Each structure stands twice: as C-alpha cells, then as structure tokens.
XYZ file of C-alpha atoms in Angstrom:
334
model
C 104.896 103.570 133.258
C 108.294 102.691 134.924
C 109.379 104.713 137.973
C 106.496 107.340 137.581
C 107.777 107.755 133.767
C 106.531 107.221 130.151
C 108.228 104.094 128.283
C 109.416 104.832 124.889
C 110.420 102.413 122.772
C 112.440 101.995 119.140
C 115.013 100.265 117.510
C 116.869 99.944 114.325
C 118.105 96.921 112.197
C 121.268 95.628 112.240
C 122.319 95.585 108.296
C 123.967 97.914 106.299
C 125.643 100.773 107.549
C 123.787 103.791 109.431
C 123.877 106.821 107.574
C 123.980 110.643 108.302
C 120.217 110.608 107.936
C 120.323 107.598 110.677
C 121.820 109.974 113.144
C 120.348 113.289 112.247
C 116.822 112.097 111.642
C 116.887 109.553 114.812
C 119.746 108.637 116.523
C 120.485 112.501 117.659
C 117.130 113.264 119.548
C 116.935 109.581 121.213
C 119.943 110.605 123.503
C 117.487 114.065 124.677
C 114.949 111.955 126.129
C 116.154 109.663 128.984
C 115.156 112.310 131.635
C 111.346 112.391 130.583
C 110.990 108.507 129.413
C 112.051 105.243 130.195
C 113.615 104.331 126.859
C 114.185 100.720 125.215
C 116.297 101.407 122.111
C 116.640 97.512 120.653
C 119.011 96.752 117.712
C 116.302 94.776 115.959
C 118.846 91.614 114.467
C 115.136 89.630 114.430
C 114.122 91.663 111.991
C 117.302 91.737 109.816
C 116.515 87.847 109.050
C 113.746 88.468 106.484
C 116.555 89.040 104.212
C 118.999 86.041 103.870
C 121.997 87.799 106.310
C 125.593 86.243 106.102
C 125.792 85.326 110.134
C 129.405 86.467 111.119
C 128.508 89.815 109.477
C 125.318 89.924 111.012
C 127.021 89.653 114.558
C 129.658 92.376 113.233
C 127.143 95.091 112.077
C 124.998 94.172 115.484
C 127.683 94.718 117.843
C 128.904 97.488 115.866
C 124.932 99.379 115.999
C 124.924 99.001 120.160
C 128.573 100.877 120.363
C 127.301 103.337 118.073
C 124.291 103.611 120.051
C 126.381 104.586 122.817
C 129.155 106.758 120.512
C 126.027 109.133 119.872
C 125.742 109.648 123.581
C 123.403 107.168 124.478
C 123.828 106.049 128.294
C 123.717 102.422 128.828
C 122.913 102.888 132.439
C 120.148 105.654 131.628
C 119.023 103.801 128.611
C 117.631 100.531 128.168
C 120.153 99.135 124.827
C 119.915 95.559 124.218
C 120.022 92.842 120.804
C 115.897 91.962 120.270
C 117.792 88.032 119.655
C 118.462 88.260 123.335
C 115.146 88.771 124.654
C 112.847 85.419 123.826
C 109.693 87.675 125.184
C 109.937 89.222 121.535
C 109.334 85.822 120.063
C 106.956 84.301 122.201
C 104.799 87.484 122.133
C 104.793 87.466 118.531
C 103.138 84.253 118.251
C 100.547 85.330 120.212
C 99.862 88.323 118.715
C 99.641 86.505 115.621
C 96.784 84.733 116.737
C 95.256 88.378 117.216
C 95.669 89.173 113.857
C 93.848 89.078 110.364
C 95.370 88.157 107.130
C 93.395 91.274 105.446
C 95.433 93.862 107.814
C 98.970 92.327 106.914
C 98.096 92.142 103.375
C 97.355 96.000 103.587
C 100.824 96.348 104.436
C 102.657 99.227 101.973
C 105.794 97.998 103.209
C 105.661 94.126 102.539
C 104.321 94.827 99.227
C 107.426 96.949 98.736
C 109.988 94.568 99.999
C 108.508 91.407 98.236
C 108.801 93.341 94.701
C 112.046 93.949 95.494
C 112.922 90.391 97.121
C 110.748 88.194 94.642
C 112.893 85.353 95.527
C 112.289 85.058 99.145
C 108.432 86.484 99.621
C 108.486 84.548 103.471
C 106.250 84.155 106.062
C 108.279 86.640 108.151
C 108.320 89.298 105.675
C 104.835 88.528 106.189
C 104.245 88.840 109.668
C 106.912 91.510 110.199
C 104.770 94.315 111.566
C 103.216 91.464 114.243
C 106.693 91.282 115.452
C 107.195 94.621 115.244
C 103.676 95.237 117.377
C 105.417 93.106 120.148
C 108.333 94.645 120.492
C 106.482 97.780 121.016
C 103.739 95.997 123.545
C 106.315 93.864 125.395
C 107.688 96.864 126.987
C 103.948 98.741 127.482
C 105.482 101.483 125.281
C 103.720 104.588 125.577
C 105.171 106.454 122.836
C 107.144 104.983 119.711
C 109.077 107.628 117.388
C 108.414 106.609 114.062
C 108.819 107.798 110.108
C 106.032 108.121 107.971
C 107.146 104.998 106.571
C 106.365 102.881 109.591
C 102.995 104.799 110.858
C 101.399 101.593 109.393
C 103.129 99.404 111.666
C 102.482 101.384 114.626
C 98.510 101.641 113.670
C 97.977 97.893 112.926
C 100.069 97.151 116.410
C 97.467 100.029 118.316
C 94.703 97.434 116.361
C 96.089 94.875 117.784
C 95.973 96.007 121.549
C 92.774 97.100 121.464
C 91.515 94.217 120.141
C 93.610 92.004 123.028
C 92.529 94.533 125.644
C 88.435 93.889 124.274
C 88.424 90.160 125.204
C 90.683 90.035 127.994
C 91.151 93.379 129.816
C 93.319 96.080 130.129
C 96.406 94.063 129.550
C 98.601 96.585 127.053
C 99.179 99.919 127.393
C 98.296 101.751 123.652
C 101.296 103.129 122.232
C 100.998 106.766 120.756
C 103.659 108.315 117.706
C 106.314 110.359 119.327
C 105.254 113.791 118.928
C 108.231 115.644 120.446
C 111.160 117.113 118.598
C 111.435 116.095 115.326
C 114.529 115.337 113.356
C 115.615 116.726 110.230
C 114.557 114.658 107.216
C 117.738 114.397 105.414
C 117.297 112.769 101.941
C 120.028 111.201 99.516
C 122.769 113.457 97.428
C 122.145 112.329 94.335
C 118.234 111.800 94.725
C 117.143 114.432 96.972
C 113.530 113.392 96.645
C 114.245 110.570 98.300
C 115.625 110.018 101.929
C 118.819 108.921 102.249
C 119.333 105.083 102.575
C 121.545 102.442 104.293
C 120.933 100.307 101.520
C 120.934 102.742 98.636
C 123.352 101.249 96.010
C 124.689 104.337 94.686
C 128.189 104.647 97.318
C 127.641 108.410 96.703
C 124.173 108.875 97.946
C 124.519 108.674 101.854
C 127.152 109.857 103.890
C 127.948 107.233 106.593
C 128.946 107.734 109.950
C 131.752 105.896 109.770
C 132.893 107.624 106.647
C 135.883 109.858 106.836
C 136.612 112.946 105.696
C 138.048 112.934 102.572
C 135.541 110.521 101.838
C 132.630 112.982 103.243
C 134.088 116.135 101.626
C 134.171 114.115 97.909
C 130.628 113.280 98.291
C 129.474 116.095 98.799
C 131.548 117.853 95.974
C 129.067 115.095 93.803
C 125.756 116.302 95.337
C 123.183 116.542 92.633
C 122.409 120.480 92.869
C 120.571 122.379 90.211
C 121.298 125.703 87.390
C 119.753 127.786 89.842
C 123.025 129.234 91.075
C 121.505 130.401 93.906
C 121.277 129.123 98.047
C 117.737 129.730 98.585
C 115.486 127.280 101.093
C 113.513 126.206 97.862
C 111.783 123.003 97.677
C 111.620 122.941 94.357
C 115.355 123.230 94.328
C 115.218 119.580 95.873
C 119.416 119.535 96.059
C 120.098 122.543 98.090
C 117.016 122.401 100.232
C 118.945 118.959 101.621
C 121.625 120.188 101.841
C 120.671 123.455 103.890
C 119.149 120.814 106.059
C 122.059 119.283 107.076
C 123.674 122.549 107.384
C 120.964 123.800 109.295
C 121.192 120.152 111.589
C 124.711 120.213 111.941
C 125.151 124.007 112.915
C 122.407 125.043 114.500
C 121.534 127.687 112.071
C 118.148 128.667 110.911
C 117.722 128.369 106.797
C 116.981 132.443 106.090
C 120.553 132.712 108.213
C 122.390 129.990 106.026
C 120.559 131.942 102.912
C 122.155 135.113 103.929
C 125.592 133.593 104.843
C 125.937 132.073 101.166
C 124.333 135.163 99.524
C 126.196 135.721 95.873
C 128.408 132.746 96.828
C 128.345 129.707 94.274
C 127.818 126.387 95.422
C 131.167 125.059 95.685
C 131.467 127.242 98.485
C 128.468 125.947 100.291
C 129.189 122.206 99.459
C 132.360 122.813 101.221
C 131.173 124.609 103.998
C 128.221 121.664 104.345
C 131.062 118.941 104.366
C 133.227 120.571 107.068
C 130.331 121.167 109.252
C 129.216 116.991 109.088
C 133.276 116.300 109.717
C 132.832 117.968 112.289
C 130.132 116.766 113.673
C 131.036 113.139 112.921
C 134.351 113.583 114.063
C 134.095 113.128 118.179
C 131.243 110.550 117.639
C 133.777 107.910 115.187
C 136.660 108.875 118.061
C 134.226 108.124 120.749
C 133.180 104.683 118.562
C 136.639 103.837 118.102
C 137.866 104.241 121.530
C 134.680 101.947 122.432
C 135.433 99.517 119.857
C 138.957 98.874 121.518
C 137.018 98.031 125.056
C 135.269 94.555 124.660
C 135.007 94.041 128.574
C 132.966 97.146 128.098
C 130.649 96.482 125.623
C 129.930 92.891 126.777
C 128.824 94.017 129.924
C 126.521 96.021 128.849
C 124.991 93.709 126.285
C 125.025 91.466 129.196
C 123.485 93.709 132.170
C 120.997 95.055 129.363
C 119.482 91.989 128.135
C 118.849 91.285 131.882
C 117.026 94.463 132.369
C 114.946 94.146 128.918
C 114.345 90.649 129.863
C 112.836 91.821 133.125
C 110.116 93.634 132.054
C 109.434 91.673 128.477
C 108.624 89.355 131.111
C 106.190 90.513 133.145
C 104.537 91.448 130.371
C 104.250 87.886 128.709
C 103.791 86.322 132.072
C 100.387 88.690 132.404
C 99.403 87.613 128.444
C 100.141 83.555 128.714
C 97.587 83.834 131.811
C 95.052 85.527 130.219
C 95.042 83.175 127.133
C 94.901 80.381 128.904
C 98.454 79.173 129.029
C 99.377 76.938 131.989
C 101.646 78.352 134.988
C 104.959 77.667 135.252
C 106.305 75.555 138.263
C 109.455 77.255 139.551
C-alpha cells in the first residue's frame, strides 16, 4: 500500500513495435486506474536482452514505448513510468530471488520452452531465469495486483511461490501479488490468423495493425483481413475473422456486438472492413498526434525519465534494503 492505495504493477518490452492489440488489450485500461492504485508501468528493456538487441535501436524503441505510454493518456505525474535498466533494485532483487528458487519450477516454464524452440541458437541463462526477474519486478514494488494475459499467469504463480516461500523463513517481508481482476480488455487477435492474438513480432506486415501505422496503411490491411464464405456479420466464433474484427469494432466504438450485427445486417463485408478501418483511424489518430507532438519535446521526456526513475528507485529500495537485512547482508555505512 502507498498513500492508503493498492500498488499495481506491469510493464511491456521494449522491441518491436506495439500493436492495436497492445493498446486495446492493455495499454487502454492502464490509463483508468491511477485513481484506485498506485501504478508502476516499467518499459521492461531488461527483459528485451534475452534476445541479441541491436543497442541504438534498443534505446530508440525504449524511449519511443515511455512517450507512447504517455500518448495513450498515461500521466507521468499520476503514474509511476520509468526504464526497468534504470532501477538496479530489479537486478539485485533478482539474484536473490534466484536463490529462492528451484530449477524444477523454471523448467516448468511454457514460455521458455517456447522461446528456446524458437531461439535454438541462444537457449541462455536469462531466458532461463526470466520469470525470477520478472517475480522481482513485481515484488520490488509490493505489487498488489499485476494485470496479466493468460500467457504470463505462469509467471505471476511461480513469483506468488516465490513470496511465500521468502515470507516462510523470514517473515512477512512481500506483499502477495493477486491477477488484475478489473476491466478486461478486448482480446484482439491477428488479421490473417484470427486464432491467434495479434503480435509485435508476427512476421506477416499484414497481421497487426500498429499504432504508429497510418491510414492508408490501416485501411489496406484491413481490406486483406482473412474473413470467411459466410457472407454474413454475425458474432460467431466459429467465424474466427469477423468475430475479431467485431471486436475491434466493438473496442473502438463502444458498440455492443448484437448492435454492430444489426448495423451491418444484409451488408457484405467490404462494407464492414471499411467501416472497422475508419473507426481504428480514428481512434489512432489523436494518440500518433499526441506522440508526435511529444516526440518533438526532449526536455520533456527526459525529465520525466529522470524524475521517474527517482521515484521507482525510491521504493525498489526500501524494499531491497528490508530483503538484504533479512538474508543476512551487511549494512551499508552512509
């Protein structure tokens, strides 16, 4: 608790470029909840390093995530929005909380098994020990509640392990972090695999609309969204193309699928592929004006990265202050 409030805590990585499902799925409902939590939102560049990163572009796509952070409407000064590299509590804590953990759990790990078939090359001892990192960037800031995918439930499980197994030997040293149960965001999957969720990294250039994409751009991909013979709107899952994309219509306009159903009633699906482009322009268009106008404002955004870090750093530190005591660790001499 901070200030009689909840912390919440997440983050996303600084590679690739976020997509429509970034913002829709995430991004969106993280600016609704400064006024009941204290929120850490970390662009995670520690994390990005498991994967060989080329290190100007790395500093690009990082500085470029915190502006977007704040293009969606995220308030630096209501919001804590910081680079994870900044903060050496991350680091430190990790280490520790390595020493917490058993080689069985990691190896249980869906998503390392997933990334080292896909990176045979470079199977590393971070890719490894990427959820332990991942459990201290949650514990650093005694996060109450993390929102998280089905895909990282895991991570958040094996990092509630890990607390509880810290808090049986030495205490009631971290608070144990529960999934974000609030408003959910849509679950917007890829145009031309709907049965999968659209990806920053997907390398089909038609699959995910990006935020930075513009319109003409937008409007063509979704001309190319796989669809079906159906010839018909209907909020079918079976028809896996057009239940996305009523999603994102439904996301982007406020409107309720039986509504959108009725709207596009004995209309073809050009129609609605148009009508589902022009609603994302639109709803792109004030956060890439916002972004650019940011962009163009360097004092700006490095005093926030500045003033942010310091605030992050703040409490990541009382925290690991609190755990190098109880392990043992001796004090500092200031």
């Amino acid at each position: 608790m901070i200030d009689g409030k909840k912390v919440l805590f997440s983050g996303m990585q600084a590679t690739g470029n976020l997509t429509l499902g970034n913002y829709l799925g995430a991004l969106k409902n993280w600016v609704t909840l400064c006024d009941e939590y204290e929120c850490f939102y970390s662009v995670v560049d520690l994390h990005s390093i498991t994967i060989r990163q080329e290190p100007a572009e790395l500093r690009k796509r990082a500085r470029a995530l915190l502006t977007l952070y704040i293009a969606a409407g995220l308030d630096p000064e209501k919001n804590c929005l910081y680079y994870q590299s900044h903060v050496s509590g991350h680091c430190e804590l990790s280490w520790i909380l390595n020493c917490f953990t058993y080689m069985g759990e990691l190896n249980r790990m869906t998503q390392f098994k997933d990334k080292a078939a896909k990176h045979a090359d470079n199977i590393n001892a971070g890719l490894f020990t990427y959820p332990v990192l991942m459990a201290a960037d949650i514990l650093l800031y005694q996060a109450d509640v993390v929102p998280v995918g089905k895909d990282q439930l895991q991570h958040l499980e094996i990092t509630r392990d890990i607390a509880q197994r810290f808090n049986a030997i030495y205490g009631d040293v971290f608070a144990i972090p529960e999934p974000y149960v609030g408003k959910t965001g849509a679950s917007i999957k890829s145009l031309q695999a709907p049965e999968k969720k659209m990806s920053k990294s997907d390398e089909n250039p038609n699959a995910s609309i990006y935020l930075m994409d513009d319109p003409d751009t937008i409007m063509r991909k979704f001309r190319r969204a796989v669809t079906d013979s159906e010839a018909q709107v209907r909020y079918n899952p079976e028809q896996a193309g057009i239940y996305n994309l009523i999603n994102i219509y439904s996301a982007c306009t406020g409107k309720m699928p039986e509504e959108i159903e009725k709207e596009f009633d004995g209309k073809g699906y050009g129609d609605f592929k148009t009508a589902v482009g022009e609603s994302v322009v639109s709803v792109l268009r004030p956060l890439q004006e916002r972004y650019t106008d940011l962009s163009k404002n360097k004092d700006y955004i490095d005093s926030v990265i500045k003033n942010n870090a310091e605030k992050a750093d703040y409490y990541a530190m009382k925290t690991l202050r609190k755990v190098q005591k109880k392990v043992g660790f001796p004090e500092r001499v200031r």
